[in-house]
Tab-separated table of C-alpha atoms and ligand atoms in Angstrom:
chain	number	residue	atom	x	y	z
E	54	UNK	CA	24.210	14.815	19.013
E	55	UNK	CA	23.250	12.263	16.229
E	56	UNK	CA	24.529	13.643	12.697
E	57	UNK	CA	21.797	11.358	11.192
E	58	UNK	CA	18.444	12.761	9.395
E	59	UNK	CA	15.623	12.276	11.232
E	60	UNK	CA	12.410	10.336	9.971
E	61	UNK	CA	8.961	8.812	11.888
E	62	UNK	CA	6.012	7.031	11.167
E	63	UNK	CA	2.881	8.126	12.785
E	64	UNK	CA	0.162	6.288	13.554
E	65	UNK	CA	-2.703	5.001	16.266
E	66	UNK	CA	-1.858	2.660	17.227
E	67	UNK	CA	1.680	2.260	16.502
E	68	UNK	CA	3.420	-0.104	18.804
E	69	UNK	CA	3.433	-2.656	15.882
E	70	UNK	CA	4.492	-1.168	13.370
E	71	UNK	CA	7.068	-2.549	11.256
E	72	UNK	CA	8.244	0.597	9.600
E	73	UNK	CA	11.337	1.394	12.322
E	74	UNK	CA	12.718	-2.419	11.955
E	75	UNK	CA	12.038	-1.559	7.631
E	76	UNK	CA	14.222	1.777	7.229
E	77	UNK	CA	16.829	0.435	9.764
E	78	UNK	CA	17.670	-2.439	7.220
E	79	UNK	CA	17.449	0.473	4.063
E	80	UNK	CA	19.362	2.842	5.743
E	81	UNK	CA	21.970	-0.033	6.854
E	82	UNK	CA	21.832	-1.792	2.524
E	83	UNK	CA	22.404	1.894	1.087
E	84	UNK	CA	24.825	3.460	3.800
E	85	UNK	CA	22.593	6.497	4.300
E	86	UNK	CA	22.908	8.555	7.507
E	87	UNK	CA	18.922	7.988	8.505
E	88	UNK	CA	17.281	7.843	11.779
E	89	UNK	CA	13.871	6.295	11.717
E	90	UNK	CA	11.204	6.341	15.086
E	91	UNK	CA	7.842	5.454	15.632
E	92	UNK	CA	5.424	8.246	16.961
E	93	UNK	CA	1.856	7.718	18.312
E	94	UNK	CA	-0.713	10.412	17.024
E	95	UNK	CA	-3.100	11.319	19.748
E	96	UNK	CA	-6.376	10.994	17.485
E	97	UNK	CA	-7.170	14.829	17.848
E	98	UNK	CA	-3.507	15.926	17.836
E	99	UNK	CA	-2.034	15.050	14.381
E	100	UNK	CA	-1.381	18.276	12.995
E	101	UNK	CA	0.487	18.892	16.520
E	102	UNK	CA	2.633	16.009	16.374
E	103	UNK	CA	3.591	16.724	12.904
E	104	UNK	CA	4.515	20.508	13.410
E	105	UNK	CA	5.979	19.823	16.516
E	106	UNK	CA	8.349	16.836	14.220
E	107	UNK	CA	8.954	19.705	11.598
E	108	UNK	CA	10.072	22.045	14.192
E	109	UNK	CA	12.414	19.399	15.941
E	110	UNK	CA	14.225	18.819	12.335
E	111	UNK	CA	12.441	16.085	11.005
E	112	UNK	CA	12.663	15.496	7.529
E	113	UNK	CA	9.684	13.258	6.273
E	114	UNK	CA	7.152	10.750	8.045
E	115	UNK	CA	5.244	7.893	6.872
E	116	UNK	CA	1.827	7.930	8.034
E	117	UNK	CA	-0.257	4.902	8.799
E	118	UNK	CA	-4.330	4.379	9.674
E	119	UNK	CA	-5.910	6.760	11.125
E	120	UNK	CA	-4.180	9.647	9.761
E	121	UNK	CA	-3.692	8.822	6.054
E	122	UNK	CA	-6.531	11.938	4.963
E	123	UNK	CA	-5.703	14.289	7.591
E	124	UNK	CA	-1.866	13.967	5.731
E	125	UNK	CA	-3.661	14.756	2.459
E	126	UNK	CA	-5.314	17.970	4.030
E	127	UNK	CA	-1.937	18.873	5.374
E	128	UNK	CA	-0.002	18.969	2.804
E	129	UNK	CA	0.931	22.214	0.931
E	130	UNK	CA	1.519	20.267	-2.288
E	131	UNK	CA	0.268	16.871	-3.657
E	132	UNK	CA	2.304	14.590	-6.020
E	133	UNK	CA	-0.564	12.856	-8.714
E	134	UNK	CA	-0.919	9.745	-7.234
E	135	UNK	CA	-1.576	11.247	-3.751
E	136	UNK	CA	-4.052	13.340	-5.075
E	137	UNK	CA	-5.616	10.374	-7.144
E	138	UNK	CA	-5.306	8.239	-3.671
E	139	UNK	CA	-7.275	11.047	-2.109
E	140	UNK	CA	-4.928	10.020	0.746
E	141	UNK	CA	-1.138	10.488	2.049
E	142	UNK	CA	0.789	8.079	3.276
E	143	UNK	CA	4.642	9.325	2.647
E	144	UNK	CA	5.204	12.917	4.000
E	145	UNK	CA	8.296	15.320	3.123
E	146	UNK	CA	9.491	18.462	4.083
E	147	UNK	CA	11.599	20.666	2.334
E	148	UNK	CA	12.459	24.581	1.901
E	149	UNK	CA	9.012	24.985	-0.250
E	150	UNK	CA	6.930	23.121	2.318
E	151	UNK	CA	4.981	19.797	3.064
E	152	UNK	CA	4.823	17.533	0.074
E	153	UNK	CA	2.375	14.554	0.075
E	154	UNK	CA	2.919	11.429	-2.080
E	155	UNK	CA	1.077	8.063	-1.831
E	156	UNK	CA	3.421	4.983	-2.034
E	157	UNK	CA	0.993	2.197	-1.505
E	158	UNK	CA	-0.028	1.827	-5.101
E	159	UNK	CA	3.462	1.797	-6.323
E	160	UNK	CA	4.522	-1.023	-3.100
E	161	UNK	CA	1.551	-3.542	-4.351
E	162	UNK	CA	2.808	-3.564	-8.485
E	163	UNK	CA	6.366	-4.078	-7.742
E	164	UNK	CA	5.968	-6.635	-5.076
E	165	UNK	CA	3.419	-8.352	-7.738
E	166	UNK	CA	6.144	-8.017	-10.505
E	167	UNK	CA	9.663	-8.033	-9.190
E	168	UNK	CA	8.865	-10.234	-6.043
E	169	UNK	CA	6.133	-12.653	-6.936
E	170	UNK	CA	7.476	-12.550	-10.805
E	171	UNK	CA	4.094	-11.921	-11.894
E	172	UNK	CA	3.545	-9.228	-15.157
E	173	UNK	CA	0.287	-6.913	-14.999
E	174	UNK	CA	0.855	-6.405	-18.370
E	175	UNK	CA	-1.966	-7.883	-20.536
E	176	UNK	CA	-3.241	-9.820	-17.290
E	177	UNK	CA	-7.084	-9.262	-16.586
E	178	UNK	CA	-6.890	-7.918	-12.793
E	179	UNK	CA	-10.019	-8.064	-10.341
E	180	UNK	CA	-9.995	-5.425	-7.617
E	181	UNK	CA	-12.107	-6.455	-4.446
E	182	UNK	CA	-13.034	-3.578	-2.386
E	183	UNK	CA	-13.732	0.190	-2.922
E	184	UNK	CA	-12.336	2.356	-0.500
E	185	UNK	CA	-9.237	4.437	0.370
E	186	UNK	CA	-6.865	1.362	-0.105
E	187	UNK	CA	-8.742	-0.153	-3.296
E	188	UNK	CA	-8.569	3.808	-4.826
E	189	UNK	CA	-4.780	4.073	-4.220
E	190	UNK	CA	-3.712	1.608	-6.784
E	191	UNK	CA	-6.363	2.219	-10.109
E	192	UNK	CA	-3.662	4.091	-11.110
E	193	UNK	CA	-0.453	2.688	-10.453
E	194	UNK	CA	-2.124	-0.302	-11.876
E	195	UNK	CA	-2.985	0.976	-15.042
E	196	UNK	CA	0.693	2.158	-15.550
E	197	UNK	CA	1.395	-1.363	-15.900
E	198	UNK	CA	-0.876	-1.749	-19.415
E	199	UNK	CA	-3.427	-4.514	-17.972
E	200	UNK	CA	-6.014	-5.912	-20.515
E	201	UNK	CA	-8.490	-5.311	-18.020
E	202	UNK	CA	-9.470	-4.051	-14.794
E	203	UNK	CA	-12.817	-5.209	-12.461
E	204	UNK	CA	-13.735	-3.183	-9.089
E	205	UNK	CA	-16.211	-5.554	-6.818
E	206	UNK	CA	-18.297	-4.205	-3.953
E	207	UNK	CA	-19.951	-5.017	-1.562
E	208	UNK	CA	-21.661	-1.503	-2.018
E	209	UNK	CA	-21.908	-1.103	-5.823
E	210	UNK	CA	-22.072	2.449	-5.422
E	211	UNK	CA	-18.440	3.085	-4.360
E	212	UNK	CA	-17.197	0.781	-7.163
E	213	UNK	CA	-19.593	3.006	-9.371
E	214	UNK	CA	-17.684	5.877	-8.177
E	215	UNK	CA	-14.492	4.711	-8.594
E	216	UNK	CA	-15.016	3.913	-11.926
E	217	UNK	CA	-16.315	7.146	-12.838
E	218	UNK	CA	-13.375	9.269	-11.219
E	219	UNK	CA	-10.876	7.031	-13.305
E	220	UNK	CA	-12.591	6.338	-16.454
E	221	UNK	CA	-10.855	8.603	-18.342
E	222	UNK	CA	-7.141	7.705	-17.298
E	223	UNK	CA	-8.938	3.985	-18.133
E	224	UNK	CA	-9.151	4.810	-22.021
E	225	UNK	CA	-5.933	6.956	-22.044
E	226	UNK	CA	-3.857	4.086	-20.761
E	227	UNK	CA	-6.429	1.647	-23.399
E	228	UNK	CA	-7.587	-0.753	-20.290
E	229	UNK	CA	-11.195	-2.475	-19.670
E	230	UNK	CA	-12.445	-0.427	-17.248
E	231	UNK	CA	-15.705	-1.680	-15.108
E	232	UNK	CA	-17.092	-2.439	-11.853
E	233	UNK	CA	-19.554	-3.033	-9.179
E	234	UNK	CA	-21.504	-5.119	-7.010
E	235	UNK	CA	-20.496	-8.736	-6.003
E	236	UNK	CA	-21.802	-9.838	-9.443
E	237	UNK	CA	-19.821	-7.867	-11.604
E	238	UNK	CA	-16.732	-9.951	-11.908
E	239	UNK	CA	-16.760	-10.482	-15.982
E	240	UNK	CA	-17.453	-14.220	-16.198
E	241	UNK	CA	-13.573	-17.357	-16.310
E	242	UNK	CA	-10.695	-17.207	-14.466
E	243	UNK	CA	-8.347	-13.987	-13.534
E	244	UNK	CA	-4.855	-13.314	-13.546
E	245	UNK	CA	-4.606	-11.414	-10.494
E	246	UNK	CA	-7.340	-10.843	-7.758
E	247	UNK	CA	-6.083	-8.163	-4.966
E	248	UNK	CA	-8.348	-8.200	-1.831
E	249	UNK	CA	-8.574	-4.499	-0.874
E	250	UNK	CA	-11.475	-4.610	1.385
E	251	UNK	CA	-10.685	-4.146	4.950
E	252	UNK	CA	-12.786	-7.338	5.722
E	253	UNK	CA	-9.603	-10.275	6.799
E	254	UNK	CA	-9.275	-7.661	9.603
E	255	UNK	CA	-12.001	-9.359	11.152
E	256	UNK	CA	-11.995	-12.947	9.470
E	257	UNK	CA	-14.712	-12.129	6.603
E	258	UNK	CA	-14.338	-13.259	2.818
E	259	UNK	CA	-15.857	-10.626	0.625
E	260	UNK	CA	-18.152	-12.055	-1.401
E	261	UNK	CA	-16.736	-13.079	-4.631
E	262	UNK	CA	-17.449	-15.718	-7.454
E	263	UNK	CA	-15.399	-19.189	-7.059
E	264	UNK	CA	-15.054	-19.527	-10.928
E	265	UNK	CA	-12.878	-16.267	-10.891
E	266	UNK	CA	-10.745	-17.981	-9.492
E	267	UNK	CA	-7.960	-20.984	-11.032
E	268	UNK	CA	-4.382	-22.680	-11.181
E	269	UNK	CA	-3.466	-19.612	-13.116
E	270	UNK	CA	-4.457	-17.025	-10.770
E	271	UNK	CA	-2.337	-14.986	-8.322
E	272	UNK	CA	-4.548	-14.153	-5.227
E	273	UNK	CA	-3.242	-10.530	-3.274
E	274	UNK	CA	-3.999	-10.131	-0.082
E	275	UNK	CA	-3.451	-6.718	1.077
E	276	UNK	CA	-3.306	-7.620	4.662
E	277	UNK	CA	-0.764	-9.980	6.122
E	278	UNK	CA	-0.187	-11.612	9.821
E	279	UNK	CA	1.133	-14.871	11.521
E	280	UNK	CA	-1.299	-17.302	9.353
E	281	UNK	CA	-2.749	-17.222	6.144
E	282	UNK	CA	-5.865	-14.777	5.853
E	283	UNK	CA	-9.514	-16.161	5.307
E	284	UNK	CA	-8.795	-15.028	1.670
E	285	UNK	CA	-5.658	-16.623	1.046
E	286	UNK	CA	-6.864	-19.901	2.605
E	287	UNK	CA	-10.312	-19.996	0.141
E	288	UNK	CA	-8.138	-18.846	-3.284
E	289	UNK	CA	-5.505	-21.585	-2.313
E	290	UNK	CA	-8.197	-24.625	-1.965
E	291	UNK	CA	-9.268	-23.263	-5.060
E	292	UNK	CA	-5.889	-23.621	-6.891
E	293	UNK	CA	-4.644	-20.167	-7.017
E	294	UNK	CA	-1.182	-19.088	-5.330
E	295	UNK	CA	-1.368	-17.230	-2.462
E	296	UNK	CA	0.335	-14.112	-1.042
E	297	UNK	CA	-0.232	-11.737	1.330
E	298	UNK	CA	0.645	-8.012	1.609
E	299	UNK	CA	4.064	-8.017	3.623
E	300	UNK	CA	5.825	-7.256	0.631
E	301	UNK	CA	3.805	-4.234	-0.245
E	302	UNK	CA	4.289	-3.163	3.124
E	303	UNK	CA	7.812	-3.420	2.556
E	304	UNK	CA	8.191	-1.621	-1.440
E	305	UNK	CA	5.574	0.983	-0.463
E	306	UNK	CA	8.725	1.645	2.565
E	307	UNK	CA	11.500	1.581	-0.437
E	308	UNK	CA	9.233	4.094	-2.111
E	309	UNK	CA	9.234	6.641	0.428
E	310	UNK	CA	13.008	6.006	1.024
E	311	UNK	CA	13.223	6.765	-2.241
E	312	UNK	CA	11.688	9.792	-2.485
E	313	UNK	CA	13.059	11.056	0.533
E	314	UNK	CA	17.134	9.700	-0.460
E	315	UNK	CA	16.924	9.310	-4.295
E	316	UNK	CA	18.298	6.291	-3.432
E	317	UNK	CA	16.039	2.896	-3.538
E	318	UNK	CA	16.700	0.447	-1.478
E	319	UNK	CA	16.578	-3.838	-2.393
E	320	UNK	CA	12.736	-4.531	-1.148
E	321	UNK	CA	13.299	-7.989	-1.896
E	322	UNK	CA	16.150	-8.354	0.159
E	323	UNK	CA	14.510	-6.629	3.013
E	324	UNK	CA	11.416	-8.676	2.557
E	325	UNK	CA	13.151	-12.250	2.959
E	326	UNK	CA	14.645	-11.417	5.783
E	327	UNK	CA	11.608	-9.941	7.394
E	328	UNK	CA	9.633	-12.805	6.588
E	329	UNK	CA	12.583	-14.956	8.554
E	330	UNK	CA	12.386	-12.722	11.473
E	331	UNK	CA	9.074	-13.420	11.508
E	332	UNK	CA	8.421	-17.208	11.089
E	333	UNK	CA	11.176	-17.569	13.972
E	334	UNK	CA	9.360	-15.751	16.302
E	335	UNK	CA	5.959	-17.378	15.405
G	405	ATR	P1	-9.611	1.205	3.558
G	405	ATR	O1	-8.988	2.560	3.660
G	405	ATR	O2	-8.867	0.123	4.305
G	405	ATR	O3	-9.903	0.804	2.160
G	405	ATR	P2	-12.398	1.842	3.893
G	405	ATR	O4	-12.234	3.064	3.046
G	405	ATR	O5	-13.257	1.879	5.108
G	405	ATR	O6	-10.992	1.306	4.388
G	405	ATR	O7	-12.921	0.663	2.927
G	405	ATR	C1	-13.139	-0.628	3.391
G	405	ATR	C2	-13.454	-1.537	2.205
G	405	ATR	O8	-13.584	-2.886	2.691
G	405	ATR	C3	-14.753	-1.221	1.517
G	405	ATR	O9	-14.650	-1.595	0.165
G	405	ATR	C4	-15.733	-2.125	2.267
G	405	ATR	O10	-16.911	-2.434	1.574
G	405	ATR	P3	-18.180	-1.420	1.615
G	405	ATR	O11	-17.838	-0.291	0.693
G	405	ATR	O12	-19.305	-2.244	1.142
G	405	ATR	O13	-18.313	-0.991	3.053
G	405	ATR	C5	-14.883	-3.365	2.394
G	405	ATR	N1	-15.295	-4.276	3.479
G	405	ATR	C6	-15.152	-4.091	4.816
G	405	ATR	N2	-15.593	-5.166	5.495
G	405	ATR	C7	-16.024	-6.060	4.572
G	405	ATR	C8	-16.589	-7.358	4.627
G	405	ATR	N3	-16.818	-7.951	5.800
G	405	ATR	N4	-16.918	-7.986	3.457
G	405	ATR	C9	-16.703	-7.362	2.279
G	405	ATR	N5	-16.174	-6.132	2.154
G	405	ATR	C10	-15.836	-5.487	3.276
């Protein structure tokens, strides 16, 4: 019988998920006696498959697309940013129940400041895209003291919205705070543009001003696979550097570990050899 704790990601579907490979290298860097799986939800089991993980002795789960609100409705307790996200992605369970926290925001700053080397502080930041993974980082952004932050739509309204539920944490933290349609970007070049919108899953470039972008500008991609995205490959010609979300994918993982060990884990390390693994398989 393994004396390790036991954690899972869920997800549908699941077979590629990186997460397993991810905590294997933490749990191997900080000596910690973790066991990490891969579960797939059935799409009208969720609840099930987490009880039924509970019950087993599980001890936390990250949870990946679809089931990223249904986490949020589970949970007996929300940590801030979760309930900010409107969405779960980092499950834990303890003697006072399920507790929900949302990692994703925190994974995209510190790959954009401890692996790419880029400060948010002071930088103007343009946020493409307004829906569950655009509204998960507003505020771990802000935490970082911007000068300003855009939200661009392709359906103004949700930028609108956005900008309404966090336009009071905007003034508290002292950031430009505005947003939405495609023609809202404030006019020169950006420090940082993060694609949020879902759109390099299927090839699309959301529609976006060329002058936003320069030699100075650090384009995000939130996405990430074998070959630069549609997004990374139009900011580059344009003179911006590159990079796409691996790394996220990676610190949002040292996050949860985190919260689940109190220990956290070297993302960067983890990330460069990832990235390795990868480009020898490709
Ligand atoms: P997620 O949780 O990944 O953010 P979502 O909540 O469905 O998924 O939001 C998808 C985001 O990608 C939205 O901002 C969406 O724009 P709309 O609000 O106008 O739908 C954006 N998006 C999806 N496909 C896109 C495309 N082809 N071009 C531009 N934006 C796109």
């Amino acid at each position: 019988m393994s004396q390790k704790d036991r954690y899972a990601v869920i997800g549908n579907p699941i077979e590629h998920s990186k997460s397993p490979w991810i905590h294997a290298k933490f749990a191997e860097q900080t000596g910690e006696p973790v066991e990490y799986g891969r579960i797939l939800g059935p799409l009208d089991g969720f609840e099930r498959e987490v009880r039924s993980f509970i019950a087993s002795g599980g001890r936390g789960m990250n949870v990946t697309v679809p089931f990223k609100l249904e986490a949020h409705a589970l949970a007996d307790s929300l940590s801030p940013r979760a309930a900010a996200a409107g969405a779960v992605n980092t499950l834990a369970f303890g003697s006072d129940g399920v507790r929900g926290d949302n990692t994703d925001g925190v994974g995209l700053v510190r790959d954009i400041e401890v692996n790419l080397g880029v400060s948010l502080k002071g930088a103007r930041i343009l946020l493409l895209g307004a829906g569950g993974a655009a509204r998960g980082v507003v505020l771990p952004i802000f935490d970082r003291a911007p000068a300003a932050l855009t939200i661009v739509n392709r359906t103004a309204a949700k930028a609108h919205q956005l900008v309404d539920q966090f336009a009071r944490n905007a003034a508290e933290c002292g950031v430009r705070f505005s947003g939405g349609g495609a023609d809202s970007a404030e006019a020169g070049r950006y420090d940082v543009i993060v694609n949020a919108t879902a759109g390099s899953l299927d090839a699309a470039l959301p529609d976006c001003d060329d002058s936003v972008f320069g030699a100075g500008t650090l384009a995000y991609d939130m996405m990430y696979g074998a070959q630069p995205t549609v997004f990374m490959q139009h900011a580059a010609k344009l003179g911006a550097h590159a990079a796409d979300g691996l790394g996220m994918l990676v610190e949002q993982a040292a996050e949860s570990f985190f919260i689940w060990r109190g220990v956290r884990p070297d993302g960067g390390a983890v990330l460069r050899e990832l990235r390795q693994t990868l480009a020898a398989k490709a």
